[in-house]
mmCIF file of C-alpha atoms in Angstrom:
data_model
loop_
_atom_site.group_PDB
_atom_site.id
_atom_site.type_symbol
_atom_site.label_atom_id
_atom_site.label_comp_id
_atom_site.label_asym_id
_atom_site.label_seq_id
_atom_site.Cartn_x
_atom_site.Cartn_y
_atom_site.Cartn_z
ATOM 1 C CA UNK A 55 -20.252 30.173 -42.672
ATOM 2 C CA UNK A 56 -20.601 26.404 -42.827
ATOM 3 C CA UNK A 57 -18.850 24.271 -40.242
ATOM 4 C CA UNK A 58 -16.310 21.926 -41.871
ATOM 5 C CA UNK A 59 -16.400 18.466 -40.333
ATOM 6 C CA UNK A 60 -16.483 14.826 -41.336
ATOM 7 C CA UNK A 61 -18.133 11.541 -40.416
ATOM 8 C CA UNK A 62 -16.283 8.301 -41.073
ATOM 9 C CA UNK A 63 -17.722 4.803 -41.441
ATOM 10 C CA UNK A 64 -15.447 1.873 -40.611
ATOM 11 C CA UNK A 65 -16.578 -0.600 -43.291
ATOM 12 C CA UNK A 66 -15.776 -3.895 -41.513
ATOM 13 C CA UNK A 67 -18.121 -3.093 -38.593
ATOM 14 C CA UNK A 68 -20.312 -0.238 -39.899
ATOM 15 C CA UNK A 69 -19.189 1.878 -36.930
ATOM 16 C CA UNK A 70 -19.382 5.676 -37.340
ATOM 17 C CA UNK A 71 -16.642 7.830 -35.802
ATOM 18 C CA UNK A 72 -15.330 11.385 -35.936
ATOM 19 C CA UNK A 73 -11.839 11.533 -37.476
ATOM 20 C CA UNK A 74 -9.064 12.961 -35.307
ATOM 21 C CA UNK A 75 -6.783 13.528 -38.285
ATOM 22 C CA UNK A 76 -7.242 13.251 -42.064
ATOM 23 C CA UNK A 77 -4.330 13.097 -44.534
ATOM 24 C CA UNK A 78 -5.669 13.736 -48.029
ATOM 25 C CA UNK A 79 -2.242 13.124 -49.609
ATOM 26 C CA UNK A 80 -1.994 9.460 -48.627
ATOM 27 C CA UNK A 81 -5.761 9.013 -48.031
ATOM 28 C CA UNK A 82 -5.395 7.966 -44.405
ATOM 29 C CA UNK A 83 -7.545 8.775 -41.395
ATOM 30 C CA UNK A 84 -6.891 8.518 -37.648
ATOM 31 C CA UNK A 85 -9.711 8.017 -35.175
ATOM 32 C CA UNK A 86 -11.134 5.985 -32.319
ATOM 33 C CA UNK A 87 -12.845 2.957 -33.858
ATOM 34 C CA UNK A 88 -12.968 -0.823 -33.673
ATOM 35 C CA UNK A 89 -12.108 -0.656 -29.969
ATOM 36 C CA UNK A 90 -8.820 1.158 -30.601
ATOM 37 C CA UNK A 91 -7.843 4.700 -29.609
ATOM 38 C CA UNK A 92 -5.972 6.659 -32.290
ATOM 39 C CA UNK A 93 -6.057 3.863 -34.866
ATOM 40 C CA UNK A 94 -5.552 4.653 -38.549
ATOM 41 C CA UNK A 95 -6.439 3.194 -41.927
ATOM 42 C CA UNK A 96 -6.984 4.266 -45.513
ATOM 43 C CA UNK A 97 -10.195 5.974 -46.630
ATOM 44 C CA UNK A 98 -12.099 6.698 -49.805
ATOM 45 C CA UNK A 99 -14.886 9.113 -50.559
ATOM 46 C CA UNK A 100 -16.888 6.592 -52.586
ATOM 47 C CA UNK A 101 -16.438 3.420 -50.519
ATOM 48 C CA UNK A 102 -14.429 1.586 -53.195
ATOM 49 C CA UNK A 103 -11.010 1.794 -51.519
ATOM 50 C CA UNK A 104 -9.714 1.341 -47.979
ATOM 51 C CA UNK A 105 -11.553 0.407 -44.800
ATOM 52 C CA UNK A 106 -13.126 3.816 -44.117
ATOM 53 C CA UNK A 107 -15.678 5.871 -46.037
ATOM 54 C CA UNK A 108 -15.195 9.578 -45.385
ATOM 55 C CA UNK A 109 -18.286 11.833 -45.608
ATOM 56 C CA UNK A 110 -18.418 15.627 -45.318
ATOM 57 C CA UNK A 111 -21.045 17.592 -43.376
ATOM 58 C CA UNK A 112 -23.357 19.687 -45.590
ATOM 59 C CA UNK A 113 -24.045 22.359 -42.978
ATOM 60 C CA UNK A 114 -27.732 21.334 -42.981
ATOM 61 C CA UNK A 115 -29.840 19.509 -40.387
ATOM 62 C CA UNK A 116 -33.038 17.510 -40.811
ATOM 63 C CA UNK A 117 -36.362 18.133 -39.020
ATOM 64 C CA UNK A 118 -35.047 16.295 -35.935
ATOM 65 C CA UNK A 119 -31.828 18.321 -35.753
ATOM 66 C CA UNK A 120 -29.702 15.487 -37.166
ATOM 67 C CA UNK A 121 -26.703 16.639 -39.188
ATOM 68 C CA UNK A 122 -26.852 15.778 -42.887
ATOM 69 C CA UNK A 123 -23.732 14.327 -44.528
ATOM 70 C CA UNK A 124 -22.819 13.550 -48.106
ATOM 71 C CA UNK A 125 -24.212 10.099 -48.928
ATOM 72 C CA UNK A 126 -27.166 10.376 -46.540
ATOM 73 C CA UNK A 127 -30.558 9.289 -47.829
ATOM 74 C CA UNK A 128 -33.296 11.805 -47.133
ATOM 75 C CA UNK A 129 -37.047 11.436 -47.125
ATOM 76 C CA UNK A 130 -38.761 14.677 -48.029
ATOM 77 C CA UNK A 131 -42.358 15.834 -48.273
ATOM 78 C CA UNK A 132 -43.133 19.026 -50.151
ATOM 79 C CA UNK A 133 -45.692 21.593 -49.049
ATOM 80 C CA UNK A 134 -48.046 20.026 -51.640
ATOM 81 C CA UNK A 135 -47.656 16.575 -50.017
ATOM 82 C CA UNK A 136 -45.357 15.095 -52.662
ATOM 83 C CA UNK A 137 -42.891 12.537 -51.174
ATOM 84 C CA UNK A 138 -39.433 11.677 -52.469
ATOM 85 C CA UNK A 139 -36.362 9.794 -51.256
ATOM 86 C CA UNK A 140 -32.893 10.438 -52.608
ATOM 87 C CA UNK A 141 -29.263 10.750 -51.622
ATOM 88 C CA UNK A 142 -27.204 13.836 -50.899
ATOM 89 C CA UNK A 143 -24.312 14.205 -53.354
ATOM 90 C CA UNK A 144 -21.636 16.802 -54.036
ATOM 91 C CA UNK A 145 -21.496 18.066 -57.619
ATOM 92 C CA UNK A 146 -19.616 21.059 -59.046
ATOM 93 C CA UNK A 147 -19.046 22.621 -55.630
ATOM 94 C CA UNK A 148 -22.653 22.232 -54.492
ATOM 95 C CA UNK A 149 -24.554 19.746 -52.344
ATOM 96 C CA UNK A 150 -27.367 18.206 -54.354
ATOM 97 C CA UNK A 151 -30.517 16.239 -53.555
ATOM 98 C CA UNK A 152 -31.347 14.450 -56.782
ATOM 99 C CA UNK A 153 -31.405 17.241 -59.396
ATOM 100 C CA UNK A 154 -31.952 19.986 -56.794
ATOM 101 C CA UNK A 155 -29.440 22.220 -55.079
ATOM 102 C CA UNK A 156 -29.797 21.020 -51.467
ATOM 103 C CA UNK A 157 -30.303 24.505 -49.997
ATOM 104 C CA UNK A 158 -33.011 25.335 -52.553
ATOM 105 C CA UNK A 159 -34.598 21.934 -51.940
ATOM 106 C CA UNK A 160 -34.785 22.659 -48.200
ATOM 107 C CA UNK A 161 -36.573 25.930 -48.867
ATOM 108 C CA UNK A 162 -39.291 24.132 -50.872
ATOM 109 C CA UNK A 163 -40.020 21.227 -48.518
ATOM 110 C CA UNK A 164 -41.589 21.224 -45.074
ATOM 111 C CA UNK A 165 -40.459 17.779 -43.908
ATOM 112 C CA UNK A 166 -36.924 16.445 -44.460
ATOM 113 C CA UNK A 167 -35.529 13.518 -42.500
ATOM 114 C CA UNK A 168 -32.325 11.441 -42.685
ATOM 115 C CA UNK A 169 -33.443 7.816 -43.020
ATOM 116 C CA UNK A 170 -30.069 6.162 -43.716
ATOM 117 C CA UNK A 171 -27.073 6.385 -46.019
ATOM 118 C CA UNK A 172 -26.171 4.870 -49.380
ATOM 119 C CA UNK A 173 -23.353 2.762 -47.925
ATOM 120 C CA UNK A 174 -25.389 0.955 -45.271
ATOM 121 C CA UNK A 175 -28.951 1.274 -46.645
ATOM 122 C CA UNK A 176 -28.888 1.500 -50.483
ATOM 123 C CA UNK A 177 -32.260 -0.267 -50.640
ATOM 124 C CA UNK A 178 -33.935 2.817 -49.130
ATOM 125 C CA UNK A 179 -33.674 4.765 -52.356
ATOM 126 C CA UNK A 180 -36.769 4.189 -54.407
ATOM 127 C CA UNK A 181 -36.493 7.745 -55.715
ATOM 128 C CA UNK A 182 -39.962 9.158 -56.233
ATOM 129 C CA UNK A 183 -43.376 7.858 -55.262
#
């Protein structure tokens, strides 16, 4: 069973923090960020609203053991040596990497590494080489 947890990015400073409490009804999050303990603000899942971007853990880790979250940009090299960069998205109840189901994608690639996220490093996506 996949562990359910979230990463939050405080947009004004780019600081990542683990939420203490998330209220999905009023879209607010409580956490320790911006030098404050137990501070709160509004969040969005797409970065268009509020001061926090909320990202869910996929249950997967990259080659270095780093947890992979929705919105992360991955660099992957297939067993045939083909390289691609793309973001992790959530579509129809499934984590996706480009057009691939993320779990299937992991089974077909030998090297997968988190190299950034779409909120802080959108320039990293050049899709396929």
